[in-house]
Amino acid sequence: MATKHYFSDAEGEELDLREIEVKLAGEKFSVYTSSGIFSPEHLDQGTDVLLKQLDKVTPHGTVLDLGCGWGPIAIVIAKTNPKTKVIAVDVNHKSLALTRLNAEKLGIKNIEVFLPEEVPIDLVFDEIWSNPPIRVGKQALHGMLHQWLPRLRKGGVSRLVVQKNLGSDSLHKWLMENLKDFETSRVDSIKGFRILKSIRN
């Protein structure tokens, strides 16, 4: 059962804090969520599909969780790869507060949490993992990918999970046409979700 209490994050936004149990990559966790964020009641199915690729994470390096929400991707990658530096980014202050709380709750030390504009400009990534916010619209989504994918180092890999009926195939085409120094392929399709993998040449 969810237990509710209220407090404010660093920006003074009130969190309707609740505790839920989720299974992440086969392991059960008790985590905090709140109203006003993506998928506060359960683990989103797309994220669950993406985490089936967990064995592909580099055990040493820097990984970006782009659009971290309450932190499921960052948490699992950091917990299973303690020598990996995980950067969790979101525009939602509540999401950032929850990711910090969940990392602290689970004793995870290798996650750093930032607003997009707070990420050090010289920081580059070995991998990007994301269940991107498709519903923000194509223009905003494309702008986000144009901003972050070029911050992969050469040979770096991006993995995006996108639902087929929300435009995974059109996004695949856009990535191939607009990010010329990347090689993009569909590496898996599960329950109507596609995993798009982009490698920086």
Short mmCIF file of C-alpha atoms in Angstrom, two decimals:
data_model
loop_
_atom_site.label_atom_id
_atom_site.label_comp_id
_atom_site.label_asym_id
_atom_site.label_seq_id
_atom_site.Cartn_x
_atom_site.Cartn_y
_atom_site.Cartn_z
CA MET A 1 0.00 0.00 0.00
CA ALA A 2 1.16 3.53 -0.74
CA THR A 3 1.83 5.72 2.27
CA LYS A 4 1.39 9.45 1.76
CA HIS A 5 3.07 12.39 3.36
CA TYR A 6 4.04 15.77 2.05
CA PHE A 7 7.21 17.79 1.82
CA SER A 8 8.80 20.30 -0.54
CA ASP A 9 11.74 19.67 -2.86
CA ALA A 10 14.59 22.12 -3.34
CA GLU A 11 12.40 24.29 -5.59
CA GLY A 12 9.56 24.41 -3.07
CA GLU A 13 7.32 22.13 -5.13
CA GLU A 14 5.15 19.96 -2.94
CA LEU A 15 5.70 16.21 -3.30
CA ASP A 16 2.77 13.94 -2.59
CA LEU A 17 5.19 11.24 -1.50
CA ARG A 18 4.04 7.64 -1.79
CA GLU A 19 5.89 4.35 -1.56
CA ILE A 20 5.36 1.57 -4.10
CA GLU A 21 6.91 -1.82 -4.78
CA VAL A 22 8.30 -2.42 -8.26
CA LYS A 23 10.28 -5.16 -9.95
CA LEU A 24 13.30 -3.78 -11.78
CA ALA A 25 15.33 -6.22 -13.87
CA GLY A 26 13.96 -9.14 -11.85
CA GLU A 27 14.59 -7.64 -8.41
CA LYS A 28 11.96 -6.12 -6.12
CA PHE A 29 12.48 -2.59 -4.82
CA SER A 30 10.49 -0.27 -2.60
CA VAL A 31 10.69 3.25 -4.06
CA TYR A 32 9.17 6.70 -3.67
CA THR A 33 6.98 8.33 -6.31
CA SER A 34 4.64 11.32 -6.37
CA SER A 35 1.86 12.86 -8.38
CA GLY A 36 2.99 15.25 -11.09
CA ILE A 37 5.57 12.94 -12.67
CA PHE A 38 5.61 10.25 -15.36
CA SER A 39 4.09 6.87 -14.35
CA PRO A 40 3.83 7.43 -10.57
CA GLU A 41 1.79 4.29 -9.80
CA HIS A 42 3.92 1.59 -11.43
CA LEU A 43 6.91 0.85 -13.63
CA ASP A 44 6.09 1.95 -17.18
CA GLN A 45 6.00 -0.95 -19.63
CA GLY A 46 8.39 0.72 -22.04
CA THR A 47 10.96 1.21 -19.29
CA ASP A 48 10.57 -2.44 -18.32
CA VAL A 49 11.25 -3.45 -21.94
CA LEU A 50 14.33 -1.21 -22.11
CA LEU A 51 15.73 -2.73 -18.92
CA LYS A 52 15.78 -6.14 -20.61
CA GLN A 53 18.89 -4.76 -22.37
CA LEU A 54 20.62 -4.25 -19.02
CA ASP A 55 23.37 -6.77 -19.74
CA LYS A 56 24.61 -4.40 -22.50
CA VAL A 57 25.60 -1.62 -20.05
CA THR A 58 29.28 -0.77 -19.90
CA PRO A 59 30.58 -1.73 -16.43
CA HIS A 60 33.02 1.21 -16.45
CA GLY A 61 32.16 4.60 -17.87
CA THR A 62 29.56 7.36 -17.79
CA VAL A 63 25.91 6.68 -18.61
CA LEU A 64 23.15 9.25 -19.11
CA ASP A 65 19.56 8.47 -18.12
CA LEU A 66 17.73 11.06 -20.20
CA GLY A 67 14.29 11.89 -18.75
CA CYS A 68 14.85 9.97 -15.53
CA GLY A 69 11.38 10.29 -13.95
CA TRP A 70 11.47 8.80 -10.45
CA GLY A 71 14.69 7.04 -11.40
CA PRO A 72 14.12 3.40 -12.44
CA ILE A 73 16.69 3.30 -15.26
CA ALA A 74 19.35 5.20 -13.33
CA ILE A 75 18.75 3.11 -10.20
CA VAL A 76 19.11 -0.27 -11.90
CA ILE A 77 22.13 0.70 -14.00
CA ALA A 78 23.90 2.24 -11.00
CA LYS A 79 23.06 -0.60 -8.61
CA THR A 80 24.16 -3.37 -10.98
CA ASN A 81 27.24 -1.46 -12.18
CA PRO A 82 28.78 0.20 -9.11
CA LYS A 83 31.83 1.42 -11.06
CA THR A 84 29.66 3.17 -13.65
CA LYS A 85 28.93 6.88 -13.19
CA VAL A 86 25.23 7.48 -13.87
CA ILE A 87 23.94 10.96 -14.72
CA ALA A 88 20.15 11.32 -14.31
CA VAL A 89 18.59 14.29 -16.13
CA ASP A 90 15.03 15.60 -16.18
CA VAL A 91 13.27 18.95 -16.62
CA ASN A 92 10.84 18.09 -13.80
CA HIS A 93 12.06 19.18 -10.37
CA LYS A 94 9.86 16.57 -8.67
CA SER A 95 11.47 13.81 -10.73
CA LEU A 96 14.94 14.95 -9.74
CA ALA A 97 14.00 15.08 -6.05
CA LEU A 98 12.53 11.57 -6.23
CA THR A 99 15.54 10.12 -8.03
CA ARG A 100 17.79 11.56 -5.30
CA LEU A 101 15.52 10.17 -2.58
CA ASN A 102 15.38 6.72 -4.17
CA ALA A 103 19.15 6.57 -4.65
CA GLU A 104 19.62 7.50 -0.99
CA LYS A 105 16.93 5.03 0.14
CA LEU A 106 18.65 2.18 -1.72
CA GLY A 107 22.17 3.17 -0.69
CA ILE A 108 23.29 3.95 -4.25
CA LYS A 109 26.24 6.35 -4.39
CA ASN A 110 27.07 6.49 -8.12
CA ILE A 111 24.11 8.57 -9.37
CA GLU A 112 24.28 12.32 -9.93
CA VAL A 113 21.05 14.22 -10.66
CA PHE A 114 20.79 17.37 -12.79
CA LEU A 115 18.50 19.68 -14.66
CA PRO A 116 19.60 19.73 -18.33
CA GLU A 117 21.26 23.12 -18.01
CA GLU A 118 23.23 21.99 -14.95
CA VAL A 119 25.11 19.17 -16.68
CA PRO A 120 28.78 20.19 -17.08
CA ILE A 121 29.29 21.31 -20.67
CA ASP A 122 32.44 19.23 -21.11
CA LEU A 123 30.90 16.00 -19.84
CA VAL A 124 30.61 13.30 -22.51
CA PHE A 125 28.91 9.93 -22.23
CA ASP A 126 29.69 6.34 -23.10
CA GLU A 127 25.99 5.46 -23.24
CA ILE A 128 22.57 7.11 -23.22
CA TRP A 129 19.53 5.16 -22.03
CA SER A 130 16.09 6.71 -22.37
CA ASN A 131 12.37 6.14 -22.45
CA PRO A 132 11.96 9.53 -24.16
CA PRO A 133 8.90 11.78 -23.66
CA ILE A 134 7.24 11.11 -27.02
CA ARG A 135 4.11 13.04 -26.10
CA VAL A 136 5.98 16.37 -25.94
CA GLY A 137 5.73 16.42 -29.74
CA LYS A 138 8.17 15.76 -32.55
CA GLN A 139 9.81 19.18 -32.55
CA ALA A 140 10.66 19.08 -28.83
CA LEU A 141 11.71 15.42 -29.00
CA HIS A 142 13.97 15.97 -32.01
CA GLY A 143 15.51 19.01 -30.33
CA MET A 144 16.27 16.94 -27.24
CA LEU A 145 17.94 14.20 -29.26
CA HIS A 146 19.92 16.74 -31.30
CA GLN A 147 21.15 18.20 -28.01
CA TRP A 148 22.17 15.01 -26.21
CA LEU A 149 23.15 12.29 -28.70
CA PRO A 150 26.14 14.31 -30.03
CA ARG A 151 27.48 14.28 -26.46
CA LEU A 152 28.25 10.58 -26.85
CA ARG A 153 31.94 9.90 -27.29
CA LYS A 154 33.02 8.14 -30.51
CA GLY A 155 31.83 4.56 -30.33
CA GLY A 156 29.24 5.56 -27.72
CA VAL A 157 25.79 3.97 -27.80
CA SER A 158 22.28 5.33 -27.31
CA ARG A 159 19.34 3.04 -26.54
CA LEU A 160 15.83 4.48 -26.81
CA VAL A 161 12.58 2.61 -26.19
CA VAL A 162 9.59 3.83 -28.21
CA GLN A 163 6.13 2.34 -28.60
CA LYS A 164 5.33 1.34 -32.17
CA ASN A 165 1.96 3.11 -32.23
CA LEU A 166 3.59 6.29 -30.87
CA GLY A 167 5.99 6.57 -33.79
CA SER A 168 8.99 4.29 -33.26
CA ASP A 169 9.38 3.66 -36.99
CA SER A 170 9.18 7.34 -37.94
CA LEU A 171 11.70 8.20 -35.20
CA HIS A 172 14.00 5.48 -36.51
CA LYS A 173 13.81 7.06 -39.96
CA TRP A 174 14.41 10.55 -38.55
CA LEU A 175 17.49 9.39 -36.63
CA MET A 176 18.98 7.84 -39.76
CA GLU A 177 18.28 10.93 -41.87
CA ASN A 178 19.28 13.64 -39.40
CA LEU A 179 22.12 12.24 -37.30
CA LYS A 180 24.52 11.32 -40.07
CA ASP A 181 27.45 10.40 -37.84
CA PHE A 182 25.35 7.73 -36.12
CA GLU A 183 24.42 4.23 -37.22
CA THR A 184 20.88 3.48 -36.02
CA SER A 185 19.18 0.09 -35.97
CA ARG A 186 16.22 -1.59 -34.32
CA VAL A 187 17.65 -4.23 -32.02
CA ASP A 188 14.52 -5.58 -30.33
CA SER A 189 10.73 -5.45 -30.44
CA ILE A 190 8.72 -6.58 -27.39
CA LYS A 191 5.02 -6.07 -26.63
CA GLY A 192 4.69 -3.28 -29.19
CA PHE A 193 7.82 -1.44 -28.02
CA ARG A 194 10.93 -1.01 -30.18
CA ILE A 195 14.49 -0.56 -28.96
CA LEU A 196 16.40 1.84 -31.22
CA LYS A 197 20.17 1.63 -30.89
CA SER A 198 22.39 4.42 -32.24
CA ILE A 199 26.17 4.10 -32.35
CA ARG A 200 28.33 7.17 -32.89
CA ASN A 201 30.80 6.50 -35.70
#
